[in-house]
Short mmCIF file of C-alpha atoms in Angstrom, two decimals:
data_model
loop_
_atom_site.label_atom_id
_atom_site.label_comp_id
_atom_site.label_asym_id
_atom_site.label_seq_id
_atom_site.Cartn_x
_atom_site.Cartn_y
_atom_site.Cartn_z
CA MET A 1 11.86 8.27 14.78
CA THR A 2 9.01 10.76 15.10
CA THR A 3 8.21 13.11 12.24
CA THR A 4 5.47 15.44 11.01
CA ARG A 5 2.88 14.54 8.41
CA ARG A 6 4.00 17.39 6.22
CA GLY A 7 7.72 16.55 6.29
CA TRP A 8 7.72 12.79 5.90
CA GLY A 9 7.57 12.92 2.07
CA ARG A 10 11.24 13.95 2.00
CA GLY A 11 12.05 10.84 4.00
CA LEU A 12 10.16 8.65 1.55
CA VAL A 13 12.16 10.15 -1.31
CA ALA A 14 15.43 9.64 0.57
CA ALA A 15 14.57 6.04 1.45
CA MET A 16 13.66 5.17 -2.11
CA ALA A 17 16.72 6.94 -3.54
CA LEU A 18 19.02 5.12 -1.11
CA GLY A 19 17.40 1.75 -1.68
CA LEU A 20 17.63 2.15 -5.44
CA GLY A 21 21.24 3.36 -5.37
CA LEU A 22 20.57 6.95 -6.46
CA ALA A 23 22.80 9.79 -5.39
CA GLY A 24 20.15 12.44 -6.01
CA GLY A 25 17.03 13.35 -7.93
CA ALA A 26 16.54 15.23 -11.19
CA ALA A 27 15.61 18.86 -11.51
CA ARG A 28 11.94 19.61 -10.80
CA ALA A 29 9.42 19.62 -13.64
CA ALA A 30 5.65 19.70 -13.76
CA MET A 31 3.90 16.55 -12.63
CA GLY A 32 2.33 14.79 -15.55
CA MET A 33 -0.55 12.40 -15.07
CA THR A 34 -2.03 9.86 -17.44
CA GLU A 35 -3.93 6.61 -17.35
CA ILE A 36 -2.88 3.39 -19.02
CA ALA A 37 -6.07 1.61 -20.07
CA ALA A 38 -7.20 -1.70 -18.59
CA SER A 39 -5.79 -4.72 -20.36
CA GLY A 40 -6.74 -8.36 -19.94
CA ILE A 41 -7.27 -9.14 -16.28
CA ASP A 42 -5.62 -5.89 -15.15
CA GLY A 43 -7.52 -2.69 -14.54
CA PRO A 44 -6.50 0.84 -15.48
CA MET A 45 -3.23 2.22 -14.11
CA THR A 46 -2.57 5.85 -13.20
CA VAL A 47 0.93 7.14 -13.89
CA TYR A 48 2.48 10.28 -12.41
CA TYR A 49 5.74 11.48 -14.02
CA PRO A 50 8.02 14.45 -14.69
CA SER A 51 6.79 16.47 -17.62
CA ASP A 52 7.93 19.54 -19.53
CA SER A 53 4.32 20.32 -20.42
CA SER A 54 2.48 23.04 -18.56
CA SER A 55 0.36 22.03 -15.59
CA ARG A 56 -3.02 23.38 -14.58
CA PRO A 57 -5.49 22.46 -11.80
CA GLY A 58 -8.60 20.50 -12.43
CA ALA A 59 -7.57 16.88 -13.19
CA GLY A 60 -9.47 14.09 -11.51
CA PRO A 61 -11.94 14.32 -8.62
CA PHE A 62 -9.24 15.96 -6.45
CA ALA A 63 -8.74 18.73 -9.11
CA LEU A 64 -5.02 18.03 -9.10
CA ASP A 65 -2.57 20.59 -10.51
CA VAL A 66 -0.94 18.40 -13.11
CA ALA A 67 0.00 18.27 -16.79
CA ALA A 68 -2.78 15.92 -17.86
CA ASP A 69 -1.43 13.58 -20.54
CA GLY A 70 1.64 15.84 -20.75
CA VAL A 71 4.77 14.83 -22.61
CA PRO A 72 7.06 12.78 -20.29
CA ALA A 73 10.39 14.29 -19.45
CA ARG A 74 13.53 12.40 -18.48
CA GLY A 75 13.92 12.07 -14.73
CA ASN A 76 16.18 9.77 -12.75
CA GLY A 77 15.27 6.67 -14.71
CA ARG A 78 13.58 4.81 -11.85
CA LEU A 79 10.04 3.58 -11.24
CA ILE A 80 8.07 3.49 -7.99
CA VAL A 81 4.87 1.37 -7.90
CA ILE A 82 2.32 2.36 -5.23
CA SER A 83 -0.03 -0.33 -3.98
CA HIS A 84 -3.15 1.41 -2.67
CA GLY A 85 -5.18 0.46 0.38
CA THR A 86 -8.38 -1.56 0.32
CA GLY A 87 -11.18 0.27 -1.48
CA ALA A 88 -8.91 3.16 -2.38
CA SER A 89 -8.23 5.29 -5.47
CA PRO A 90 -5.12 6.73 -7.21
CA TRP A 91 -5.98 10.25 -6.10
CA VAL A 92 -5.37 9.87 -2.37
CA TYR A 93 -1.67 9.16 -3.01
CA ALA A 94 -1.08 12.27 -5.12
CA ASP A 95 1.04 14.00 -2.45
CA GLN A 96 3.45 11.09 -2.15
CA ALA A 97 3.55 10.85 -5.94
CA ARG A 98 4.36 14.56 -6.27
CA ALA A 99 7.26 14.29 -3.79
CA LEU A 100 8.63 11.35 -5.77
CA VAL A 101 8.06 12.99 -9.17
CA ASN A 102 9.81 16.17 -7.97
CA ALA A 103 12.84 13.94 -7.26
CA GLY A 104 12.68 12.48 -10.78
CA PHE A 105 10.78 9.24 -10.29
CA ILE A 106 7.96 7.89 -12.43
CA VAL A 107 5.16 6.62 -10.18
CA ALA A 108 2.59 4.00 -11.20
CA LEU A 109 -0.61 3.16 -9.31
CA PRO A 110 -2.37 0.03 -10.59
CA LEU A 111 -6.02 -0.18 -9.61
CA HIS A 112 -6.21 -3.50 -7.72
CA ARG A 113 -8.94 -5.71 -9.07
CA SER A 114 -12.07 -6.13 -6.93
CA ASP A 115 -10.57 -4.02 -4.15
CA ASN A 116 -10.80 -0.40 -5.17
CA TYR A 117 -13.09 2.58 -4.88
CA LEU A 118 -15.17 1.36 -7.82
CA ASP A 119 -15.35 -2.30 -6.87
CA HIS A 120 -14.79 -3.67 -3.38
CA SER A 121 -16.30 -7.11 -4.02
CA ASP A 122 -13.29 -9.36 -3.18
CA ALA A 123 -10.82 -7.68 -0.87
CA GLN A 124 -9.91 -11.09 0.60
CA GLY A 125 -8.93 -12.66 -2.72
CA ALA A 126 -7.17 -9.44 -3.73
CA LEU A 127 -4.49 -10.08 -1.13
CA GLU A 128 -3.25 -12.94 -3.31
CA ARG A 129 -3.55 -11.01 -6.58
CA ARG A 130 -2.03 -7.73 -5.53
CA PRO A 131 1.69 -8.69 -5.66
CA LEU A 132 1.21 -10.20 -9.10
CA GLU A 133 -0.55 -7.01 -10.22
CA VAL A 134 2.46 -4.99 -9.07
CA SER A 135 4.78 -7.20 -11.17
CA ARG A 136 2.51 -6.78 -14.19
CA ALA A 137 2.41 -3.02 -13.61
CA ILE A 138 6.20 -3.03 -14.03
CA ASP A 139 5.78 -5.07 -17.24
CA ARG A 140 3.18 -2.64 -18.56
CA LEU A 141 5.45 0.39 -18.03
CA GLY A 142 8.21 -1.48 -19.83
CA GLU A 143 5.87 -1.98 -22.82
CA ASP A 144 4.58 1.58 -22.96
CA THR A 145 6.31 3.54 -25.72
CA ARG A 146 6.03 6.81 -23.75
CA PHE A 147 7.80 5.58 -20.62
CA ALA A 148 9.95 2.60 -21.58
CA PRO A 149 12.77 4.76 -23.08
CA LEU A 150 12.93 6.77 -19.87
CA LEU A 151 13.15 3.84 -17.42
CA SER A 152 15.61 1.23 -16.26
CA LEU A 153 13.49 -1.49 -14.64
CA ASP A 154 16.24 -3.53 -13.01
CA ARG A 155 15.74 -1.66 -9.68
CA VAL A 156 12.15 -0.72 -8.90
CA GLY A 157 10.77 0.70 -5.65
CA VAL A 158 7.41 -0.20 -4.02
CA TYR A 159 5.37 1.84 -1.60
CA GLY A 160 2.25 0.28 -0.11
CA MET A 161 -0.28 1.56 2.43
CA SER A 162 -2.68 -0.51 4.59
CA ALA A 163 -3.67 -3.51 2.43
CA GLY A 164 -1.04 -2.15 0.07
CA GLY A 165 1.36 -2.39 3.00
CA HIS A 166 0.52 -6.09 3.13
CA THR A 167 1.43 -6.23 -0.55
CA ALA A 168 4.67 -4.36 0.13
CA LEU A 169 5.67 -6.74 2.95
CA THR A 170 5.01 -9.69 0.68
CA LEU A 171 7.17 -8.20 -2.07
CA ALA A 172 9.94 -7.63 0.50
CA GLY A 173 10.00 -11.39 1.10
CA GLY A 174 7.27 -11.88 3.68
CA ARG A 175 5.14 -15.05 3.69
CA TRP A 176 1.60 -15.24 5.00
CA THR A 177 -1.43 -17.51 5.41
CA TYR A 178 -5.17 -17.05 5.84
CA ALA A 179 -4.94 -19.30 8.87
CA ASN A 180 -2.70 -16.71 10.58
CA PHE A 181 -5.58 -14.27 10.22
CA ARG A 182 -7.91 -16.73 11.96
CA ARG A 183 -5.44 -17.34 14.81
CA HIS A 184 -4.79 -13.63 15.27
CA CYS A 185 -8.48 -12.75 15.39
CA ASP A 186 -9.32 -15.64 17.68
CA VAL A 187 -6.99 -14.18 20.28
CA ASN A 188 -7.17 -10.43 19.61
CA LEU A 189 -10.64 -9.94 18.20
CA ALA A 190 -11.83 -7.18 20.53
CA ALA A 191 -8.55 -5.31 20.53
CA ASP A 192 -8.12 -5.42 16.72
CA PHE A 193 -11.78 -5.60 15.79
CA GLN A 194 -11.77 -3.43 12.68
CA PHE A 195 -8.94 -5.42 11.08
CA CYS A 196 -10.78 -8.66 11.76
CA VAL A 197 -14.27 -7.52 10.79
CA GLY A 198 -13.89 -4.49 8.51
CA VAL A 199 -16.42 -1.69 8.25
CA ILE A 200 -19.56 -3.76 8.60
CA THR A 201 -19.89 -3.03 12.31
CA GLN A 202 -18.03 -1.78 15.40
CA LEU A 203 -17.86 -2.58 19.05
CA ASN A 204 -19.58 0.25 20.92
CA GLY A 205 -20.01 -1.06 24.44
CA GLY A 206 -23.59 -2.03 23.80
CA VAL A 207 -25.47 -5.20 24.62
CA LEU A 208 -24.79 -6.63 21.13
CA ASP A 209 -21.02 -6.57 21.45
CA GLY A 210 -20.88 -10.13 22.71
CA PHE A 211 -23.03 -11.34 19.83
CA LYS A 212 -20.90 -9.43 17.30
CA GLN A 213 -17.78 -11.10 18.59
CA TRP A 214 -19.36 -14.57 18.60
CA MET A 215 -20.58 -14.08 15.01
CA ALA A 216 -17.19 -12.76 13.89
CA ARG A 217 -15.35 -15.75 15.41
CA THR A 218 -17.79 -18.17 13.84
CA ILE A 219 -17.45 -16.69 10.34
CA ILE A 220 -13.68 -16.23 10.54
CA GLY A 221 -13.19 -19.78 11.82
CA TRP A 222 -15.20 -21.13 8.89
CA ARG A 223 -13.66 -19.00 6.12
CA PHE A 224 -10.03 -18.72 7.12
CA ALA A 225 -8.69 -22.22 7.83
CA ASP A 226 -6.32 -22.36 4.81
CA GLU A 227 -2.73 -23.04 5.93
CA THR A 228 -1.26 -22.59 2.43
CA VAL A 229 1.80 -20.34 2.61
CA ARG A 230 1.62 -17.47 0.11
CA GLY A 231 4.26 -15.12 -1.19
CA HIS A 232 5.60 -13.52 -4.35
CA GLU A 233 9.05 -12.20 -5.25
CA ASP A 234 10.06 -10.06 -8.17
CA PRO A 235 13.83 -9.65 -8.62
CA ARG A 236 13.35 -6.22 -10.15
CA ILE A 237 12.00 -4.83 -6.85
CA ALA A 238 14.93 -3.44 -4.90
CA ALA A 239 13.44 -1.21 -2.14
CA VAL A 240 10.16 -1.29 -0.24
CA VAL A 241 8.32 1.07 2.11
CA ALA A 242 5.24 -0.24 3.98
CA ALA A 243 2.94 2.36 5.52
CA VAL A 244 0.54 1.37 8.37
CA PRO A 245 0.58 -2.16 6.91
CA ALA A 246 -1.80 -5.01 7.56
CA ALA A 247 0.81 -7.44 8.92
CA ALA A 248 -0.85 -9.84 11.35
CA THR A 249 -1.27 -12.51 8.66
CA HIS A 250 2.50 -12.60 7.97
CA ASP A 251 4.99 -14.99 9.46
CA MET A 252 7.33 -12.57 11.22
CA ALA A 253 10.26 -14.95 10.84
CA THR A 254 10.10 -14.34 7.09
CA LEU A 255 10.41 -10.59 7.67
CA ALA A 256 13.30 -10.74 10.11
CA THR A 257 15.78 -10.49 7.20
CA PRO A 258 13.85 -9.07 4.25
CA ARG A 259 15.32 -9.71 0.85
CA VAL A 260 15.50 -5.96 0.05
CA PRO A 261 15.80 -2.76 2.14
CA LEU A 262 12.51 -2.34 4.00
CA ALA A 263 11.24 0.75 5.80
CA LEU A 264 8.10 1.14 7.92
CA VAL A 265 5.77 4.14 8.23
CA THR A 266 3.51 4.12 11.33
CA ALA A 267 0.81 6.08 13.12
CA ARG A 268 0.35 5.77 16.87
CA GLN A 269 -3.40 6.47 16.85
CA ASP A 270 -4.25 3.94 14.12
CA ARG A 271 -7.47 2.23 15.16
CA TRP A 272 -7.95 0.22 11.96
CA LEU A 273 -4.59 -1.60 12.05
CA VAL A 274 -3.53 -1.30 15.68
CA PRO A 275 0.29 -0.80 15.61
CA ARG A 276 1.15 -3.34 18.31
CA PHE A 277 -0.45 -6.11 16.22
CA HIS A 278 0.85 -4.97 12.82
CA SER A 279 3.64 -2.46 12.11
CA ASP A 280 5.28 -2.73 15.53
CA ARG A 281 5.53 -6.51 15.19
CA VAL A 282 7.41 -6.11 11.91
CA LEU A 283 9.78 -3.60 13.52
CA GLN A 284 10.37 -5.94 16.45
CA ALA A 285 11.12 -8.84 14.14
CA CYS A 286 13.30 -6.88 11.74
CA SER A 287 16.13 -5.10 13.54
CA ARG A 288 17.59 -3.80 10.31
CA CYS A 289 14.33 -2.30 9.01
CA GLU A 290 14.23 1.50 9.03
CA HIS A 291 11.43 3.24 10.97
CA LEU A 292 11.02 5.98 8.40
CA ALA A 293 8.20 7.92 10.03
CA ASP A 294 5.92 7.67 13.09
CA LEU A 295 3.08 10.13 13.64
CA GLU A 296 2.30 10.38 17.36
CA ARG A 297 -1.16 11.87 16.75
CA GLY A 298 -1.84 10.31 13.38
CA GLY A 299 -4.57 7.82 12.62
CA HIS A 300 -4.81 5.23 9.86
CA GLY A 301 -5.53 7.77 7.11
CA ALA A 302 -2.98 10.33 8.14
CA TYR A 303 -0.66 9.55 5.23
CA LEU A 304 -3.38 9.99 2.59
CA SER A 305 -3.87 13.22 0.70
CA PRO A 306 -6.56 15.37 2.36
CA LEU A 307 -9.96 15.07 0.78
CA PRO A 308 -11.20 18.18 -1.10
CA PRO A 309 -14.31 19.95 0.24
CA GLY A 310 -17.43 18.03 -0.71
CA LEU A 311 -15.84 14.56 -0.78
#
């Protein structure tokens, strides 16, 4: 299906409600926002939630109109965990969170360790940690005296974008290896260069392009030979939406019949995770997956909240 950027939030709400067995959402309230402090190996976690407290603009760097630390109100009793993209923050998912909160969901965004806007030192290793951090985020909500009485954690939804989409696919039952990354980049390096290399450089048609590709293949071949199959399942997770996911490392056979309802969100002009190598491959492998939204003119960041002036 093709949809607009503005209207796709309703589809996200509908997909999550259907996957979690909900007939409809709760009445609208203000959107509360609070942070659960870092604990042990886990960083801080931002929580958006229905609140009867009054909202006002000004919270966070995006100056969000929220009830900061407001009193939680009873919603539909379900939790959605959002897994952010590499190097990202909780603020750029505020629009998705608001759509979900308006439908009665509580929304949690754990800050993935060593792969966030404050610390991007180990994005590679974070791929292994991220699914476990989502599971522990569910645990932490269940231990929080403000939210535990309002939640039933037997059916939780997950939304993940970009590297968070990789996390989402894994939690839907997908299996992956670092060696798949090496094989993919060996064949498709020029066509999917930013996925393989990141932001350190780009191909620009200059005389150094050949050297850049040689160097990338050399480093990737040395660092990504591990054939160990990785995955993580949490029986509490009952519905998953993966947006512009990093998928080339996954074994598509493991996503042909995901263990829970799985929907994909795509963008045709994505140059960071080229659809034909990532999201489209998942859709081709999984005939029962829903194609929830596809932005014909959208790039990789089209599903993020717009940055305020000055950022």
